[in-house]
PDB file of C-alpha atoms in Angstrom:
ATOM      1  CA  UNK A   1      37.160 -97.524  26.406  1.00  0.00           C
ATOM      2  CA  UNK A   2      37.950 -95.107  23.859  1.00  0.00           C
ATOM      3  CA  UNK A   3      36.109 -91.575  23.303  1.00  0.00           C
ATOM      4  CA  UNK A   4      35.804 -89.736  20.342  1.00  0.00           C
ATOM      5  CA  UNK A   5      37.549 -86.750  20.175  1.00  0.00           C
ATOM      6  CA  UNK A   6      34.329 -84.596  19.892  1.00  0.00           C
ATOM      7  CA  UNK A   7      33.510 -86.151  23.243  1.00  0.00           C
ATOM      8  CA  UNK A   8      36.476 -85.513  25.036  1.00  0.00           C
ATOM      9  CA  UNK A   9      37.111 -81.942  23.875  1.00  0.00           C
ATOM     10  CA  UNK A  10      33.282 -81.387  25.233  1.00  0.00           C
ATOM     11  CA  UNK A  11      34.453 -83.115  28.493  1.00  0.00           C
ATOM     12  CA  UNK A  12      37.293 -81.058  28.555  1.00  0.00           C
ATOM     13  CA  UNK A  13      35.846 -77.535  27.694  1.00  0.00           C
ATOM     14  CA  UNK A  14      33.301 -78.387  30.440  1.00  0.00           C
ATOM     15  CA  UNK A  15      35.826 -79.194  32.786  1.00  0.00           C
ATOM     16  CA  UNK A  16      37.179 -75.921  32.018  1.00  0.00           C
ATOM     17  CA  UNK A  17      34.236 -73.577  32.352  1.00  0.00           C
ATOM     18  CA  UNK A  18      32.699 -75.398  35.595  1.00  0.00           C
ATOM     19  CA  UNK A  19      36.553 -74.216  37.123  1.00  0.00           C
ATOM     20  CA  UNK A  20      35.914 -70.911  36.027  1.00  0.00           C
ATOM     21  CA  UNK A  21      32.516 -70.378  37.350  1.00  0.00           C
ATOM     22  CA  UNK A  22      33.802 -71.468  40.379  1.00  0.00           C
ATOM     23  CA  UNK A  23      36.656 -68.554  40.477  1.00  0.00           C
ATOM     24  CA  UNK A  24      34.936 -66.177  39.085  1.00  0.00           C
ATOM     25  CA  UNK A  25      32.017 -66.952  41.286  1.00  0.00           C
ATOM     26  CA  UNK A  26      33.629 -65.216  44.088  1.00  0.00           C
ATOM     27  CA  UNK A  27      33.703 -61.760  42.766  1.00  0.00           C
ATOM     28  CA  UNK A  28      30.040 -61.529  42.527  1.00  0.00           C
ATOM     29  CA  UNK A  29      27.222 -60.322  44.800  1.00  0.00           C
ATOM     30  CA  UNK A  30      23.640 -60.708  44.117  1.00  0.00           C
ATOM     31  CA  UNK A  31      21.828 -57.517  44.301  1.00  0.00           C
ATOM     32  CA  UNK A  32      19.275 -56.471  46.972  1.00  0.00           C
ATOM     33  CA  UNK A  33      15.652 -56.571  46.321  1.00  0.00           C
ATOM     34  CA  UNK A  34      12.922 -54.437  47.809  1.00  0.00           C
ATOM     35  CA  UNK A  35      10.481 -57.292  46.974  1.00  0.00           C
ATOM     36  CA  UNK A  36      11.592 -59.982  49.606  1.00  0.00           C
ATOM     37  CA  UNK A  37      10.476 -64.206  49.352  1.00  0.00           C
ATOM     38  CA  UNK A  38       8.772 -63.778  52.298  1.00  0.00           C
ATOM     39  CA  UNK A  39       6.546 -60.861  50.618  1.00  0.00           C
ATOM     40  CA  UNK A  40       5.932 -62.905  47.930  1.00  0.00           C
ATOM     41  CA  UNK A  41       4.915 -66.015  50.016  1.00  0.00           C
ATOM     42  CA  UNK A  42       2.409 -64.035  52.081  1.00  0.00           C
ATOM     43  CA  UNK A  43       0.951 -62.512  48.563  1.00  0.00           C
ATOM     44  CA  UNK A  44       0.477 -65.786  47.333  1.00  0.00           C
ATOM     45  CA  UNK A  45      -0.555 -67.616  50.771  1.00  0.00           C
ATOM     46  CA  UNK A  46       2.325 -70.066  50.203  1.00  0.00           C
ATOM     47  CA  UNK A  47       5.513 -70.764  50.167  1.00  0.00           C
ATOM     48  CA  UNK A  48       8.131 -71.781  47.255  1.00  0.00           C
ATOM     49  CA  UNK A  49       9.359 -74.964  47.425  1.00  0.00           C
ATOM     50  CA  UNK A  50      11.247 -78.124  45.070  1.00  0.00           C
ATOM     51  CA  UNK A  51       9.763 -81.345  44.598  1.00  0.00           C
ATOM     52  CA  UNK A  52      11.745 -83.208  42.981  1.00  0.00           C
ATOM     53  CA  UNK A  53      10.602 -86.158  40.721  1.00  0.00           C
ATOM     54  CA  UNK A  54      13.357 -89.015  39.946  1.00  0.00           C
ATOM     55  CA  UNK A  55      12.920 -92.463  38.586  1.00  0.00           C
ATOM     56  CA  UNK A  56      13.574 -94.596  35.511  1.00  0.00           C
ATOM     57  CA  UNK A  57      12.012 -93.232  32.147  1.00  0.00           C
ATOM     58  CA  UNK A  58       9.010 -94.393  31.605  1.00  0.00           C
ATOM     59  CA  UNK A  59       7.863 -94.601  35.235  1.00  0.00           C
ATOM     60  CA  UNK A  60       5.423 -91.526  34.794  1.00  0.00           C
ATOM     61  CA  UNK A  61       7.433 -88.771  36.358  1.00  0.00           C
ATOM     62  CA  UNK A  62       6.738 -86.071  34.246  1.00  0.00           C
ATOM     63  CA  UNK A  63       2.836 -86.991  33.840  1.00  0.00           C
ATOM     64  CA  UNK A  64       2.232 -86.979  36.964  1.00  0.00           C
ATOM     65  CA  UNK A  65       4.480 -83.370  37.665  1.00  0.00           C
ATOM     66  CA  UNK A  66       1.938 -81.950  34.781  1.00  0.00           C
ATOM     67  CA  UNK A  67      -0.961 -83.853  36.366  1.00  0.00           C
ATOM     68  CA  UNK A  68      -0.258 -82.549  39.830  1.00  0.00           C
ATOM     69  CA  UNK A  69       0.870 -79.147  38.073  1.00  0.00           C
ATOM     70  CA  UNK A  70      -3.365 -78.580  37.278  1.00  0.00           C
ATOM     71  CA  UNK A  71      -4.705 -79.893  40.061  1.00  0.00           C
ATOM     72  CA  UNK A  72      -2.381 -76.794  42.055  1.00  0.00           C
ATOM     73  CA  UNK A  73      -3.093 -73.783  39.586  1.00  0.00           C
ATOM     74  CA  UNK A  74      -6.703 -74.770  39.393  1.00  0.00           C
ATOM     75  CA  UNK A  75      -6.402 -74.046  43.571  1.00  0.00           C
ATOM     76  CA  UNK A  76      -4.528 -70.937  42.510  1.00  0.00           C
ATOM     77  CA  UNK A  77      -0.640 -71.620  43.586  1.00  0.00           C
ATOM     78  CA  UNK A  78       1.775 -70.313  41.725  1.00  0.00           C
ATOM     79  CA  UNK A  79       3.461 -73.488  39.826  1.00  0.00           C
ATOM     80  CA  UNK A  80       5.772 -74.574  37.381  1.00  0.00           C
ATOM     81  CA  UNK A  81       7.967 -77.631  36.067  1.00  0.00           C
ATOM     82  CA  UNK A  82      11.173 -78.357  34.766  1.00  0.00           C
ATOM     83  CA  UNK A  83      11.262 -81.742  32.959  1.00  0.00           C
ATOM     84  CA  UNK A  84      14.426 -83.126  31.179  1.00  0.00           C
ATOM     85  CA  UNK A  85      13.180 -82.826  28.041  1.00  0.00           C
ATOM     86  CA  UNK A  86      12.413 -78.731  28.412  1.00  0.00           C
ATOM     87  CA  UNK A  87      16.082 -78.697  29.911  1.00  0.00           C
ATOM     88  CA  UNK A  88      17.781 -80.390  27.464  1.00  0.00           C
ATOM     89  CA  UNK A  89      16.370 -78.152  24.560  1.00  0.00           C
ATOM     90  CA  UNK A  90      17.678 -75.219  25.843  1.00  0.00           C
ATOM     91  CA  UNK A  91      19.424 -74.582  28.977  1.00  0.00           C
ATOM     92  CA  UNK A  92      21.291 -77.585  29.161  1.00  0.00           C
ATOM     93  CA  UNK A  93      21.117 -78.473  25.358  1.00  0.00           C
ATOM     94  CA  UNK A  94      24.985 -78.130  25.069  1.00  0.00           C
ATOM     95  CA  UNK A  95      25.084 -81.726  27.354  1.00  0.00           C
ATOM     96  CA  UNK A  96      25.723 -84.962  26.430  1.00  0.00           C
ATOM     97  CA  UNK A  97      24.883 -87.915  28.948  1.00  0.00           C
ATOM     98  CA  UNK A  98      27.658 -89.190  30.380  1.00  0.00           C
ATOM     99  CA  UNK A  99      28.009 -89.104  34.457  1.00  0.00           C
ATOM    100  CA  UNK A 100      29.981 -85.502  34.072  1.00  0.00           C
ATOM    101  CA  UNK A 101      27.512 -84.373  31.795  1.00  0.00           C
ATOM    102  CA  UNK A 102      24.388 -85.274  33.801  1.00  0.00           C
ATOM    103  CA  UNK A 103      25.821 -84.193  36.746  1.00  0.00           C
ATOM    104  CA  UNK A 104      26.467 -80.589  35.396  1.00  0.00           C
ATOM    105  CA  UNK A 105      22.679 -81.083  33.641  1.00  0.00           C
ATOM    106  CA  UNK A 106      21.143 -81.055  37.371  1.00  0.00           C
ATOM    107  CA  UNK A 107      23.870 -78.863  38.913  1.00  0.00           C
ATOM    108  CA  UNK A 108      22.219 -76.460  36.398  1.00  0.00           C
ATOM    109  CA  UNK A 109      18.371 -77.253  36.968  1.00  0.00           C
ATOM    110  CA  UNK A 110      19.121 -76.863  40.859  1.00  0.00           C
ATOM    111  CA  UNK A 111      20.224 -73.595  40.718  1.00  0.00           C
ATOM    112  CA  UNK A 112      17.370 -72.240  38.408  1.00  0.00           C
ATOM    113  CA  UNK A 113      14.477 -74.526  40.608  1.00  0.00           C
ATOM    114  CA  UNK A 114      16.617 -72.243  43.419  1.00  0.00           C
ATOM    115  CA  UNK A 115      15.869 -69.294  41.791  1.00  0.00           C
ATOM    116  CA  UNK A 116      12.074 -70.007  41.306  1.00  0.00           C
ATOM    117  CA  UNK A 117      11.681 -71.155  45.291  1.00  0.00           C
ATOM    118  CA  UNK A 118      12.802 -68.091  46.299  1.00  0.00           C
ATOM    119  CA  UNK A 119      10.441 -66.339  44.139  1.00  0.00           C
ATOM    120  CA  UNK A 120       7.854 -68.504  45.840  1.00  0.00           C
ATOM    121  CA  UNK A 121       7.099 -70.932  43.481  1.00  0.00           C
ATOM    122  CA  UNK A 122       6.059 -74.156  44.331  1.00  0.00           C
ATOM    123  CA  UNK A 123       8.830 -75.860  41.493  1.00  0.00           C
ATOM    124  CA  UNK A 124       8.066 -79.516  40.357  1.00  0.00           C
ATOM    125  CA  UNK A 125      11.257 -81.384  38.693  1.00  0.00           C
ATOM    126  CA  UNK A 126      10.938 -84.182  37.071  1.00  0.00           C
ATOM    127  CA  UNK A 127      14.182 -85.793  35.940  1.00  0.00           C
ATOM    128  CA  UNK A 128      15.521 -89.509  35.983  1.00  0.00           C
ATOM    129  CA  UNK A 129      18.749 -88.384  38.399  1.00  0.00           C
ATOM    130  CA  UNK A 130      19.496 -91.716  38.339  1.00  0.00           C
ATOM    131  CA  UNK A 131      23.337 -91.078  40.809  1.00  0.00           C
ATOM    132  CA  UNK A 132      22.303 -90.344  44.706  1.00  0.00           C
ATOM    133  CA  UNK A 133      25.462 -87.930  44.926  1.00  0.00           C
ATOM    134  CA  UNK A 134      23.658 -85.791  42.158  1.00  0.00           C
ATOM    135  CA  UNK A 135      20.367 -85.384  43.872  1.00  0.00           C
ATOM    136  CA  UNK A 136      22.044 -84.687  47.179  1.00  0.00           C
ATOM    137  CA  UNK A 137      23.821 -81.932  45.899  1.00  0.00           C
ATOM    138  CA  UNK A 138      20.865 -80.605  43.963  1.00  0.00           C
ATOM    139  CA  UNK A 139      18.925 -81.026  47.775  1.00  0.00           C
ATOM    140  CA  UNK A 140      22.266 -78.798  48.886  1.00  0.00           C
ATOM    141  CA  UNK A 141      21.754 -75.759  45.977  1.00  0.00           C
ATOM    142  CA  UNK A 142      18.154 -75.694  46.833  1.00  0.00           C
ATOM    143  CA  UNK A 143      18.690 -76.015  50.827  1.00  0.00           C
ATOM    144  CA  UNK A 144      17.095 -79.051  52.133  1.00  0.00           C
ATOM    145  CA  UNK A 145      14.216 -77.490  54.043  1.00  0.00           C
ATOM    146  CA  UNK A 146      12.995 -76.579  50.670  1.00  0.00           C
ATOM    147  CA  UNK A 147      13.681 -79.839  48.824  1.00  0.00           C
ATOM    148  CA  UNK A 148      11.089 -83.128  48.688  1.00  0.00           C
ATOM    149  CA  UNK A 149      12.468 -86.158  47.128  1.00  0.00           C
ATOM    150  CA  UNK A 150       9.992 -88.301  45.290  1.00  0.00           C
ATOM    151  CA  UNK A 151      10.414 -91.264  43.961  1.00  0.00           C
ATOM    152  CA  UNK A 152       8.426 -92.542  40.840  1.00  0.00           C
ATOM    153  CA  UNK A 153       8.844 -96.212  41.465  1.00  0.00           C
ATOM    154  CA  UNK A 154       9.039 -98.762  38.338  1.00  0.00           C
ATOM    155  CA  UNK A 155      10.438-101.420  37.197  1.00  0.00           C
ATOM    156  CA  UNK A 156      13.005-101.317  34.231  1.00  0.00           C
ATOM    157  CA  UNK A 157      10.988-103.767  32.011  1.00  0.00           C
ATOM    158  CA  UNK A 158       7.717-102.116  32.707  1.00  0.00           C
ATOM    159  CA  UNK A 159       9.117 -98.856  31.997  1.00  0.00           C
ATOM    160  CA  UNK A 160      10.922-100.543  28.611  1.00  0.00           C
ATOM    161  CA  UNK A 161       7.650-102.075  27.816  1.00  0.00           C
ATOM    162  CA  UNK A 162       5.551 -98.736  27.815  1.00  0.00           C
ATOM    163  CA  UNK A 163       8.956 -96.781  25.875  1.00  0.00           C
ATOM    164  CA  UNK A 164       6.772 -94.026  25.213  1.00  0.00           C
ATOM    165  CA  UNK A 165       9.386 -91.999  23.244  1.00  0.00           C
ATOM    166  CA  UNK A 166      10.923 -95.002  21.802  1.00  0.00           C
ATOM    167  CA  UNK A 167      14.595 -94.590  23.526  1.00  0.00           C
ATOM    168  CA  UNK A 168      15.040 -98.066  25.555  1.00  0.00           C
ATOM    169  CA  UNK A 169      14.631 -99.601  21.657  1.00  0.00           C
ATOM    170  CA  UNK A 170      17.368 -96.880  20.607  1.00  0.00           C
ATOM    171  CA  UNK A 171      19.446 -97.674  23.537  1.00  0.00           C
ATOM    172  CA  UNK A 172      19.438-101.446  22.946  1.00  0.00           C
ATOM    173  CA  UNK A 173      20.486-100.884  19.505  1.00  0.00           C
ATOM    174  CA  UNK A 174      23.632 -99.174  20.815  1.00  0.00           C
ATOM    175  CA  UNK A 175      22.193 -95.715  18.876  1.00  0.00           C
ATOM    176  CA  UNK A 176      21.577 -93.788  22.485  1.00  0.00           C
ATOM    177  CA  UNK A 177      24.858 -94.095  25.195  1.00  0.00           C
ATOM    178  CA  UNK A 178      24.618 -94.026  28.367  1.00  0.00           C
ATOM    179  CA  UNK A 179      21.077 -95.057  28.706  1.00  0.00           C
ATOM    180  CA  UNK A 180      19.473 -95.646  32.423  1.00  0.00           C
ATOM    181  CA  UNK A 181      18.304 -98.923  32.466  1.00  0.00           C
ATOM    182  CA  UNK A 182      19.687-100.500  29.726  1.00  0.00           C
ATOM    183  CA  UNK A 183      24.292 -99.298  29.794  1.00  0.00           C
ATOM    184  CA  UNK A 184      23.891 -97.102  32.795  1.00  0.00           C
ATOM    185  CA  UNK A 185      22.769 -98.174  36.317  1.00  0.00           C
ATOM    186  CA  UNK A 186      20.113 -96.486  38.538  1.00  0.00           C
ATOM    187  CA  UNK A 187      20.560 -95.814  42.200  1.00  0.00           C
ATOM    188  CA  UNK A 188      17.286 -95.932  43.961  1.00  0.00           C
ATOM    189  CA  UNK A 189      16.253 -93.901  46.598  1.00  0.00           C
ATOM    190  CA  UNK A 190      17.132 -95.387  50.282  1.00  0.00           C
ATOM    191  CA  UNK A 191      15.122 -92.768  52.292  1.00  0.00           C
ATOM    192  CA  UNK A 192      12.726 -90.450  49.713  1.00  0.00           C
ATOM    193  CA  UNK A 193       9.629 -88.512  51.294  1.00  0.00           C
ATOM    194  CA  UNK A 194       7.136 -89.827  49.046  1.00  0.00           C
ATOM    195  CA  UNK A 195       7.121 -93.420  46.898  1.00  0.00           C
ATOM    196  CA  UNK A 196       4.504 -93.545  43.744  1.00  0.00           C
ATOM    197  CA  UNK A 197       4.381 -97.351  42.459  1.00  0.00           C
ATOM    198  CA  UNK A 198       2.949 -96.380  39.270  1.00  0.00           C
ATOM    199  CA  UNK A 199       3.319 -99.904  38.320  1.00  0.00           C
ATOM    200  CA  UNK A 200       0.481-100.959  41.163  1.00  0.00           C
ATOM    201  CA  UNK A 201      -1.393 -97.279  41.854  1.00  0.00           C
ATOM    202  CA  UNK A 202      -3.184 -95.676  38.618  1.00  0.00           C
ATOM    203  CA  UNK A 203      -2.271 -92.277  37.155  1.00  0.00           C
ATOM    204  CA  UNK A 204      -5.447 -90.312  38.867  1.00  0.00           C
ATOM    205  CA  UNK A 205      -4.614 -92.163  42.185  1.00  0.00           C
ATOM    206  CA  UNK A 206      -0.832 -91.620  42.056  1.00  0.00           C
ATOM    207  CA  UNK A 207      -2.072 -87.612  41.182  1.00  0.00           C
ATOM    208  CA  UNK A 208      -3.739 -86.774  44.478  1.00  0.00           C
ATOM    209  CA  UNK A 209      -1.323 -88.865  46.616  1.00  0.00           C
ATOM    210  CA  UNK A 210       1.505 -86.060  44.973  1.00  0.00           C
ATOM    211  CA  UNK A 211      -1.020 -83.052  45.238  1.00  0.00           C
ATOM    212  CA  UNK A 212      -2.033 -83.589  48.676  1.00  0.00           C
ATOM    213  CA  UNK A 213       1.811 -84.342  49.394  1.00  0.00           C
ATOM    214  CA  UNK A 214       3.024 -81.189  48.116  1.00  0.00           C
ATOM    215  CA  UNK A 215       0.147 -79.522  49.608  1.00  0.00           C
ATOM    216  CA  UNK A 216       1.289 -80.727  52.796  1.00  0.00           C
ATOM    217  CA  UNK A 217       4.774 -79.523  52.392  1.00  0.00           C
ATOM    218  CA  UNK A 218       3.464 -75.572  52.348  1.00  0.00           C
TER     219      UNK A 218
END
């Protein structure tokens, strides 16, 4: 299959910078701080942690992240998410989607969901990850006593039935590339810690089985 050269040149710049980060990366030292996680946890009365959303689009992922976002503010936690969407218009708005691209897309989120856990945030990601090998090294950047995989279960022609934003319709008319779904595959979760069917359990339902999960997790 051939690439135009806009595409490749992006593949190859990318290439390029990811080896650099990687030699430069061993020159630097993060600096000490006098305000430690642990501090921070014990302020807040728990603990930062990732829970990380994946699933076809469509299947309610980032719906239920906001949903579940309320319901843990409201109890006063300290909470955020990171959804593709608010990625991709800024931090990672330089990516395309191709399997390179997405990979570097969720090397990226990992490190900054990182960052917030060890501020003590409880961090909610919601992103289709659709490769295994991508959401296992995003469970190794965060450290996997801090990482909950959750899987927003759906099928495809649900999901391309509700097409909220309108992008399974794009991607069958050859406009998006790449597409999960529809010219990309999807590699389910064999062992996640939590399964929403959002197909069979309704939104409210599927938003206190995730609170009380996370809750759990603290």
């Amino acid at each position: 299959m051939r690439h135009p050269i806009n595409y490749v040149a992006r593949q190859i710049i990318m290439r390029y910078y990811r080896g650099m980060h990687k030699h430069c990366a061993k020159y630097i030292t993060p600096p000490a701080t006098s305000v430690t996680r642990q501090d921070r946890e014990q302020r807040q009365g728990h603990r930062g942690a990732v829970f990380w959303l994946t699933g076809p689009s469509g299947a309610g992922k980032s719906t239920l992240a906001h949903a579940a976002e309320k319901v843990l503010f409201d109890k006063g936690m300290n909470v955020a998410v990171l959804d593709g969407d608010r990625a991709r218009s800024g931090l990672c708005g330089d990516l395309g989607f191709s399997p390179v691209a997405r990979q570097e897309n969720l090397r990226r989120v990992a490190h900054l969901a990182r960052i917030f856990v060890e501020q003590g945030i409880i961090c909610l990601c919601s992103f289709i990850s659709p490769a295994a090998a991508d959401r296992g090294n995003a469970r190794e950047i965060v450290g996997p006593a801090d990482f909950s995989e959750i899987y927003v279960s759906c099928p495809f022609e649900v999901c391309e039935r509700r097409d909220c934003k309108g992008f399974y319709k794009l991607a069958r008319k050859g406009v998006i590339k790449n597409y999960t779904g529809v010219s990309s595959p999807y590699e389910a979760p064999e062992a996640p810690d939590l399964v929403l069917e959002t197909d069979q359990i309704p939104e409210d339902v599927c938003t206190d089985l995730l609170a009380r999960f996370i809750i759990s997790r603290l």
